[in-house]
Short mmCIF file of N, CA and C in Angstrom, two decimals:
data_model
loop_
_atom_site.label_atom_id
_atom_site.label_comp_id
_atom_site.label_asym_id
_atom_site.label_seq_id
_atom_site.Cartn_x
_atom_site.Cartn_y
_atom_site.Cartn_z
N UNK A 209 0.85 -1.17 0.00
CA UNK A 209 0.00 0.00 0.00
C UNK A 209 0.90 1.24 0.00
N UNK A 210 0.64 2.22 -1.02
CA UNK A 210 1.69 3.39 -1.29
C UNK A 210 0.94 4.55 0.33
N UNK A 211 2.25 5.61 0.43
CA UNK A 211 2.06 6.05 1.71
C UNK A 211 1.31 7.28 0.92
N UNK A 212 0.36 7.70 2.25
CA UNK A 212 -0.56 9.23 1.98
C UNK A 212 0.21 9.75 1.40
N UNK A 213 1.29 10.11 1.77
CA UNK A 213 1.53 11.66 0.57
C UNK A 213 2.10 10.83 -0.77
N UNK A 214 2.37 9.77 -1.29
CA UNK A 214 2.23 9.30 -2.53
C UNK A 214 0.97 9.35 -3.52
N UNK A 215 -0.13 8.95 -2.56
CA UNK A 215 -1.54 9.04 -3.00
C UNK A 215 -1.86 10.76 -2.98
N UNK A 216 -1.77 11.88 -2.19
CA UNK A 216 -1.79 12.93 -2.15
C UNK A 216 -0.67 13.50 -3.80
N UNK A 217 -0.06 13.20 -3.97
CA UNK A 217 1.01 13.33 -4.95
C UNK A 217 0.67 12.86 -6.20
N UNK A 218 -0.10 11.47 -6.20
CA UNK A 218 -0.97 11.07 -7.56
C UNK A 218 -1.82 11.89 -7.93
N UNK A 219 -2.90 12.56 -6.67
CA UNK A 219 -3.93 13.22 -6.75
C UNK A 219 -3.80 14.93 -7.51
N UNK A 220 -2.37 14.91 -6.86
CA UNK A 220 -2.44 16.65 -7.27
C UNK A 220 -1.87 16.12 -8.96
N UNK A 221 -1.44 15.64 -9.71
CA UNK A 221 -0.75 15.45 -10.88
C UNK A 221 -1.22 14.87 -12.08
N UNK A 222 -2.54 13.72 -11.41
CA UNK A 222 -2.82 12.56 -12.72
C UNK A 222 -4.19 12.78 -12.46
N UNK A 223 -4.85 13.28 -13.65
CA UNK A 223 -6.26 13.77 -13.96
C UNK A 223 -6.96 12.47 -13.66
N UNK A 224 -6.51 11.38 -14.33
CA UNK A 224 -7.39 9.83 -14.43
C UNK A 224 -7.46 9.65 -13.38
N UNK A 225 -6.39 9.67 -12.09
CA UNK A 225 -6.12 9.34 -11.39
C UNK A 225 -7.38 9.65 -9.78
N UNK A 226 -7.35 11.38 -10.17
CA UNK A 226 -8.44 11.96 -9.49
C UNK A 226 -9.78 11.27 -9.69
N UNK A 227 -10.10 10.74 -11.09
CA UNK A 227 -11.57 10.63 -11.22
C UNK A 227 -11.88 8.97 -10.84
N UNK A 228 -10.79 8.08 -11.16
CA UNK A 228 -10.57 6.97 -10.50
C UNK A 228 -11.26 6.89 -8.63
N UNK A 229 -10.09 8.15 -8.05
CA UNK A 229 -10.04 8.25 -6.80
C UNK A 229 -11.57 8.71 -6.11
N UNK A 230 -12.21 9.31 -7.23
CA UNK A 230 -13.66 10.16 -6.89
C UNK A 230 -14.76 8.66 -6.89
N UNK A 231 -14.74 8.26 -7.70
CA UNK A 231 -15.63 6.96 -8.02
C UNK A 231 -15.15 5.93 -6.68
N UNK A 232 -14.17 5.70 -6.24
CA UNK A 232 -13.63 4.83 -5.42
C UNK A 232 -14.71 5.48 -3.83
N UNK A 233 -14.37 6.62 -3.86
CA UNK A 233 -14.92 6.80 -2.93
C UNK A 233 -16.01 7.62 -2.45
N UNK A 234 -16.53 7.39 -3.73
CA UNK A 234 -18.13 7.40 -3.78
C UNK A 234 -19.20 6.07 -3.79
N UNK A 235 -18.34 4.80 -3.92
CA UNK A 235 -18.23 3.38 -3.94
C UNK A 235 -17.85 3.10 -2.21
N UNK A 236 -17.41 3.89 -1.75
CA UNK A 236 -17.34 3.14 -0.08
C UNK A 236 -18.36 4.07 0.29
N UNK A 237 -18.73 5.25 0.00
CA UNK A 237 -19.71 6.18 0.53
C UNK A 237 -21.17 5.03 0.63
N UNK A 238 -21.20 4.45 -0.41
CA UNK A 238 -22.57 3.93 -0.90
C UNK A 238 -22.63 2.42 0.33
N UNK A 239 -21.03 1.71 -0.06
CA UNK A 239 -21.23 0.79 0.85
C UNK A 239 -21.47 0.98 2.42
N UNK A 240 -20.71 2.23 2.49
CA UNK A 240 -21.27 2.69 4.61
C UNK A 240 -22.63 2.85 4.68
N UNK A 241 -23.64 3.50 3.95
CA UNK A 241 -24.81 3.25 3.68
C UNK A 241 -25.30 2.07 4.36
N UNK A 242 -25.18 1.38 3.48
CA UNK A 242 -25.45 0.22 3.35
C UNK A 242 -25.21 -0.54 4.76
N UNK A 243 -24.25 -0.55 4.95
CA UNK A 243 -23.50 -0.81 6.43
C UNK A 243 -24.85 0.00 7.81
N UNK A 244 -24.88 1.19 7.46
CA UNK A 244 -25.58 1.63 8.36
C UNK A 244 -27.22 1.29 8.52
N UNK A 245 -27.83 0.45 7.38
CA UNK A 245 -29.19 -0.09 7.38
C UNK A 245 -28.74 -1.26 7.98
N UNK A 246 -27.44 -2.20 7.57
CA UNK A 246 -27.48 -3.27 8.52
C UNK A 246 -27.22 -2.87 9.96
N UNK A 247 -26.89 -2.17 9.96
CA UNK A 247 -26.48 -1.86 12.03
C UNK A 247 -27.93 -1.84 12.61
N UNK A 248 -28.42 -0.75 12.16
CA UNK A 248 -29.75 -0.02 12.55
C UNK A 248 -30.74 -1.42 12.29
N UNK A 249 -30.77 -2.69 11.52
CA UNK A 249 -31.70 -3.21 11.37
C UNK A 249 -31.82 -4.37 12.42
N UNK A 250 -30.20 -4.69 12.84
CA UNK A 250 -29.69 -5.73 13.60
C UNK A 250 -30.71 -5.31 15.46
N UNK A 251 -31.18 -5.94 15.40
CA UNK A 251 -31.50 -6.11 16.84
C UNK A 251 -31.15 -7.21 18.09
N UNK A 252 -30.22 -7.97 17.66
CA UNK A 252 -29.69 -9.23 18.21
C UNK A 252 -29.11 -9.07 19.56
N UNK A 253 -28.53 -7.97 19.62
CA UNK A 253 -28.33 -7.72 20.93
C UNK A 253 -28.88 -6.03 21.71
N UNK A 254 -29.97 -6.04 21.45
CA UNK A 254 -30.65 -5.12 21.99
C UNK A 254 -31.35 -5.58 23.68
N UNK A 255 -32.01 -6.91 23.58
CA UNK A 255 -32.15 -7.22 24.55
C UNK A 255 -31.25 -8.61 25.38
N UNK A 256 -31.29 -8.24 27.11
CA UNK A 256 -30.30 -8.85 27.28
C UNK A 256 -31.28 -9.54 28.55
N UNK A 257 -30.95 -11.08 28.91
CA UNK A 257 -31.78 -11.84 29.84
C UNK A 257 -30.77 -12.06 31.12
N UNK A 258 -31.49 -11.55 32.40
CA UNK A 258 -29.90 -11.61 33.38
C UNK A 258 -30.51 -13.28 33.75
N UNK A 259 -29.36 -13.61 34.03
CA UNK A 259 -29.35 -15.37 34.37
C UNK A 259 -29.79 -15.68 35.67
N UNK A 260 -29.81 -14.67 36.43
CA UNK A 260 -30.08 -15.04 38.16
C UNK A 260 -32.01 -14.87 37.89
N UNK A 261 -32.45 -13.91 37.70
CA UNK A 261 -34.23 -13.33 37.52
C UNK A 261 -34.69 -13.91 36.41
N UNK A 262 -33.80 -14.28 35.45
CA UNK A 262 -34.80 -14.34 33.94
C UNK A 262 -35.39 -13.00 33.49
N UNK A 263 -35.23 -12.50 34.17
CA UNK A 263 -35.53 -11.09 32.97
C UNK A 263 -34.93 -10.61 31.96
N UNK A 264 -35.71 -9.72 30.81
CA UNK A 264 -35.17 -9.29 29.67
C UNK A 264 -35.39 -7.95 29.89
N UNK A 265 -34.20 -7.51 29.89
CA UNK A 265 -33.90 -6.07 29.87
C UNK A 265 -32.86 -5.47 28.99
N UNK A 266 -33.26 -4.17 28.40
CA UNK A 266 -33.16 -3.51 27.18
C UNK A 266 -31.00 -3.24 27.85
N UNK A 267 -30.48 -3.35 26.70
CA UNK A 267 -28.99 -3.48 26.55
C UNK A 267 -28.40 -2.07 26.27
N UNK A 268 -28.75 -0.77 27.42
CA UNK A 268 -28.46 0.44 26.56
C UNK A 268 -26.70 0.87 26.16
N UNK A 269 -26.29 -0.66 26.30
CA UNK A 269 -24.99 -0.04 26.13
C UNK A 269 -24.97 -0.60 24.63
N UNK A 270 -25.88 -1.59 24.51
CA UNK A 270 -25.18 -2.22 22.78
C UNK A 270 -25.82 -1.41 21.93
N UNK A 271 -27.15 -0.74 22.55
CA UNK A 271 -27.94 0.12 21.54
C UNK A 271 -27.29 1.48 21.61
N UNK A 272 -26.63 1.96 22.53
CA UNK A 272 -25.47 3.07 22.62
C UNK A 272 -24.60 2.98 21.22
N UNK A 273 -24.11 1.74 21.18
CA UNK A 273 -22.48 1.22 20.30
C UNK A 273 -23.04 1.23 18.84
N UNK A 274 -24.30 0.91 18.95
CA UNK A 274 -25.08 0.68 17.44
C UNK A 274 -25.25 2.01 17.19
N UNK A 275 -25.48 3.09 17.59
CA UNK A 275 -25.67 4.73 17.42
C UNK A 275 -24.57 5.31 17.14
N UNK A 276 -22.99 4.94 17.83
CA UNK A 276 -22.59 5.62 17.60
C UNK A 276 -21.96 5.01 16.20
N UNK A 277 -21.64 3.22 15.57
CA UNK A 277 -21.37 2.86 14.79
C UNK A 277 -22.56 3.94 13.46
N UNK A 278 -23.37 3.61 13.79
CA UNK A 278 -24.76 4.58 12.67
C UNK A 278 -24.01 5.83 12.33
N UNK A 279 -23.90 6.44 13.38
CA UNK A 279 -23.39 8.02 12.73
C UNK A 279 -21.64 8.27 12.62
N UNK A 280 -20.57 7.65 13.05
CA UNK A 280 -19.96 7.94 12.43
C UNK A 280 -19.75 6.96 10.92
N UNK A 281 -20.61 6.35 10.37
CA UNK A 281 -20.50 6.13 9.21
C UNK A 281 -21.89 7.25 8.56
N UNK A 282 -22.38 7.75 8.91
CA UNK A 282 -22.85 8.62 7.98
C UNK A 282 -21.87 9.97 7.92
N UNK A 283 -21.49 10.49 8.98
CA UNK A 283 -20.60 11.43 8.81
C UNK A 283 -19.35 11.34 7.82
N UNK A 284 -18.66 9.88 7.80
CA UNK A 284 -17.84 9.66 6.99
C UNK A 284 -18.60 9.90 5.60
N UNK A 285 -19.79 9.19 5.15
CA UNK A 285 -20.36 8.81 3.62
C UNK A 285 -21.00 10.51 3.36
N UNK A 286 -21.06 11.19 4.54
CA UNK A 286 -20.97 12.48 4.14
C UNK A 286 -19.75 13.66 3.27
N UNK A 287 -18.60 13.14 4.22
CA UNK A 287 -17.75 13.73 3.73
C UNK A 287 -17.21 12.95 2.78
N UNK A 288 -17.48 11.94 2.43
CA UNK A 288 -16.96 11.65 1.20
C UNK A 288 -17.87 11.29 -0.31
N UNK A 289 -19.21 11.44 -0.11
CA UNK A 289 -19.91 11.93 -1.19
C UNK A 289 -20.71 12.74 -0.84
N UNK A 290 -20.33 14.03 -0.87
CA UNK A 290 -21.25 14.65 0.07
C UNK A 290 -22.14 15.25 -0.75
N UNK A 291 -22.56 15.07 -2.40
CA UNK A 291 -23.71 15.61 -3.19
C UNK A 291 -25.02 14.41 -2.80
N UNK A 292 -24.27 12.95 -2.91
CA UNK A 292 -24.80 12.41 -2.82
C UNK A 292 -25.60 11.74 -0.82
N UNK A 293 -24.48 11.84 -0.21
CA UNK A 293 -24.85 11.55 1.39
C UNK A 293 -25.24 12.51 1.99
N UNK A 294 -24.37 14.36 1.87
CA UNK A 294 -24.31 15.16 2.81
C UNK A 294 -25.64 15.95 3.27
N UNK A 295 -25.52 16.95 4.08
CA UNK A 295 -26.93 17.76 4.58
C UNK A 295 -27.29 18.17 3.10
N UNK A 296 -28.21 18.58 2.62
CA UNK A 296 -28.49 19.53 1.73
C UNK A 296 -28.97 21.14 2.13
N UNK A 297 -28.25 22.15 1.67
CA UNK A 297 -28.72 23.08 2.36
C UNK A 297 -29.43 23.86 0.98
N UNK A 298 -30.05 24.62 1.29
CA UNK A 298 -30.86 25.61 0.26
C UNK A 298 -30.93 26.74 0.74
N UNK A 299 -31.68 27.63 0.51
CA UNK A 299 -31.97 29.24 0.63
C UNK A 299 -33.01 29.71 -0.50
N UNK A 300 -34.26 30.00 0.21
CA UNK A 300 -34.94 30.81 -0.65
C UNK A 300 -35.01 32.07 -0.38
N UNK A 301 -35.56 32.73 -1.22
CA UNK A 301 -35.74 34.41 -0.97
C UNK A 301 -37.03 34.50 -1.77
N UNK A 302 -37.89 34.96 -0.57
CA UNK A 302 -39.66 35.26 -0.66
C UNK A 302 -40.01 36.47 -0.57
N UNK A 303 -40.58 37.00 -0.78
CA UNK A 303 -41.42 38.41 -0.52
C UNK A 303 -42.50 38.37 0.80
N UNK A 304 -42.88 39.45 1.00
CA UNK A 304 -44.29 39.17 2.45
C UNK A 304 -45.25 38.13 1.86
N UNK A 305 -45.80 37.94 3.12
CA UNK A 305 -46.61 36.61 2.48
C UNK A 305 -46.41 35.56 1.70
N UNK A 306 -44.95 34.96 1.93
CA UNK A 306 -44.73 33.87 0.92
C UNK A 306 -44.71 34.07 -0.72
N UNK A 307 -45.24 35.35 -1.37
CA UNK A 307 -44.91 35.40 -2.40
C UNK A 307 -43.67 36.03 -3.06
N UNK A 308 -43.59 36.46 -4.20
CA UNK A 308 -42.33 37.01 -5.05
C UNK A 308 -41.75 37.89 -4.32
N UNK A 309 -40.83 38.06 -4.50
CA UNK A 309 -40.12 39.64 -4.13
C UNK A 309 -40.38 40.55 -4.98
N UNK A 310 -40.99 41.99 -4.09
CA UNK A 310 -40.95 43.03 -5.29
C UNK A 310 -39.63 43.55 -5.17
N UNK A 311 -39.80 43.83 -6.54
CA UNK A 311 -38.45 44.52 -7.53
C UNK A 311 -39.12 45.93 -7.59
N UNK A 312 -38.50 46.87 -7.11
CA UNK A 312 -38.83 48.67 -7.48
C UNK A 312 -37.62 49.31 -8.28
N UNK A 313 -37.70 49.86 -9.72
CA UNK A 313 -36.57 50.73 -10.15
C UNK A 313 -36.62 52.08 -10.01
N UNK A 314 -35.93 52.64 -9.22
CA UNK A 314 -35.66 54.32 -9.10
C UNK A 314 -35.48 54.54 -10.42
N UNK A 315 -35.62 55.86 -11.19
CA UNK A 315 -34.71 56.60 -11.72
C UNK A 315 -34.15 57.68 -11.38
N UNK A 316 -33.10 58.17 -11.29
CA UNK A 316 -32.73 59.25 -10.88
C UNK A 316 -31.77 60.35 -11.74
N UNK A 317 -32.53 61.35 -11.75
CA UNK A 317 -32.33 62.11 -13.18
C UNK A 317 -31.43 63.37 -12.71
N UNK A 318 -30.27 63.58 -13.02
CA UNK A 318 -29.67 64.22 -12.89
C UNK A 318 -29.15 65.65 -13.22
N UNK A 319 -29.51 66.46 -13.31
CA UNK A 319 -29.26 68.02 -13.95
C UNK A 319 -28.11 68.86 -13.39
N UNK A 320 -27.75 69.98 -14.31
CA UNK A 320 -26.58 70.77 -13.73
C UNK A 320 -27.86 71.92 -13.14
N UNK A 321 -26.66 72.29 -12.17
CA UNK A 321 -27.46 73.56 -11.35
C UNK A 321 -26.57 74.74 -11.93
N UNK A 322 -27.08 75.71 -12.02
CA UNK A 322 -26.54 76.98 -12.33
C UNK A 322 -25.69 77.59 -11.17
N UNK A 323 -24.62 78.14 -11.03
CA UNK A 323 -23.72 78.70 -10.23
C UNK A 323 -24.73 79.70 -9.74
N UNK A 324 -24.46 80.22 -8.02
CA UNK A 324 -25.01 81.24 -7.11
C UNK A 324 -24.33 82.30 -7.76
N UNK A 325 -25.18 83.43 -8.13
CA UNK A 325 -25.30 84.67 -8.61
C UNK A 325 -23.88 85.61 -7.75
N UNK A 326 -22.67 85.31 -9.06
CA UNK A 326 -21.95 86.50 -8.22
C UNK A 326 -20.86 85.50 -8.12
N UNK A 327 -20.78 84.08 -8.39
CA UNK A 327 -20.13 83.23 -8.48
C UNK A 327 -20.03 82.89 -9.60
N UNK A 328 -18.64 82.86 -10.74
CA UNK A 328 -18.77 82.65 -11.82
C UNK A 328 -17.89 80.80 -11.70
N UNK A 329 -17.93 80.25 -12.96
CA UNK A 329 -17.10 79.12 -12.43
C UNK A 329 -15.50 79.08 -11.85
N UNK A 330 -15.12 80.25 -11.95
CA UNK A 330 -13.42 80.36 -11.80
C UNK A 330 -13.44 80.41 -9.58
N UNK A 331 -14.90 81.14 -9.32
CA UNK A 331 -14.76 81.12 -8.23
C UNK A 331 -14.83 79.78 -7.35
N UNK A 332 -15.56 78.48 -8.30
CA UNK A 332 -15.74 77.62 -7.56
C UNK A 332 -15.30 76.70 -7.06
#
């Protein structure tokens, strides 16, 4: 396996190389996915039976480990396809009441003023 800054060094230089590297890991993005419906679906050790009572009681430490396995693989499949995994953010711009924005155009018309009487232009 070549060291990070070899792979950092392919990346800045070999065009194929980048788009290779983009697909690759947009291909593990998809498989953590995937990974994270199996975590979240697994319930096998959610509940736990103590041997002395026979009771079944809820395992909040394995359902802890399953949460945090869940999100740091979405955070990863975020940052690494993040058109396809990440938050989506937007921004609209509305007017009152949910409709359009009004648009108003000034014009503003400009004229010369005549010099104060007694003031020629040399004085000004």
């Amino acid at each position: 396996m070549p060291a990070l800054s070899t792979v950092f060094r392919w990346l800045a230089g070999d065009r194929e190389f980048q788009e290779q590297y983009a697909r690759a890991m947009d291909a593990r993005a998809t498989h953590l996915a995937e990974e994270i419906i199996e975590i979240a679906d697994d319930s096998s050790g959610d509940a736990v039976k103590d041997p002395e009572t026979g009771e079944v009681r809820m395992d909040a430490e394995f359902v802890a480990r399953s949460r945090l396995k869940v999100d740091a693989r979405k955070w990863l499949a975020a940052r690494m396809s993040p058109r396809k995994y990440g938050d989506k953010i937007t921004q609209e711009h509305i007017g009152g009441d949910g409709g359009p924005i009004k648009q108003e155009i000034t014009t503003i018309e400009l004229v010369a003023a005549p010099f104060p009487a007694g003031m020629g232009e040399e004085g000004a």
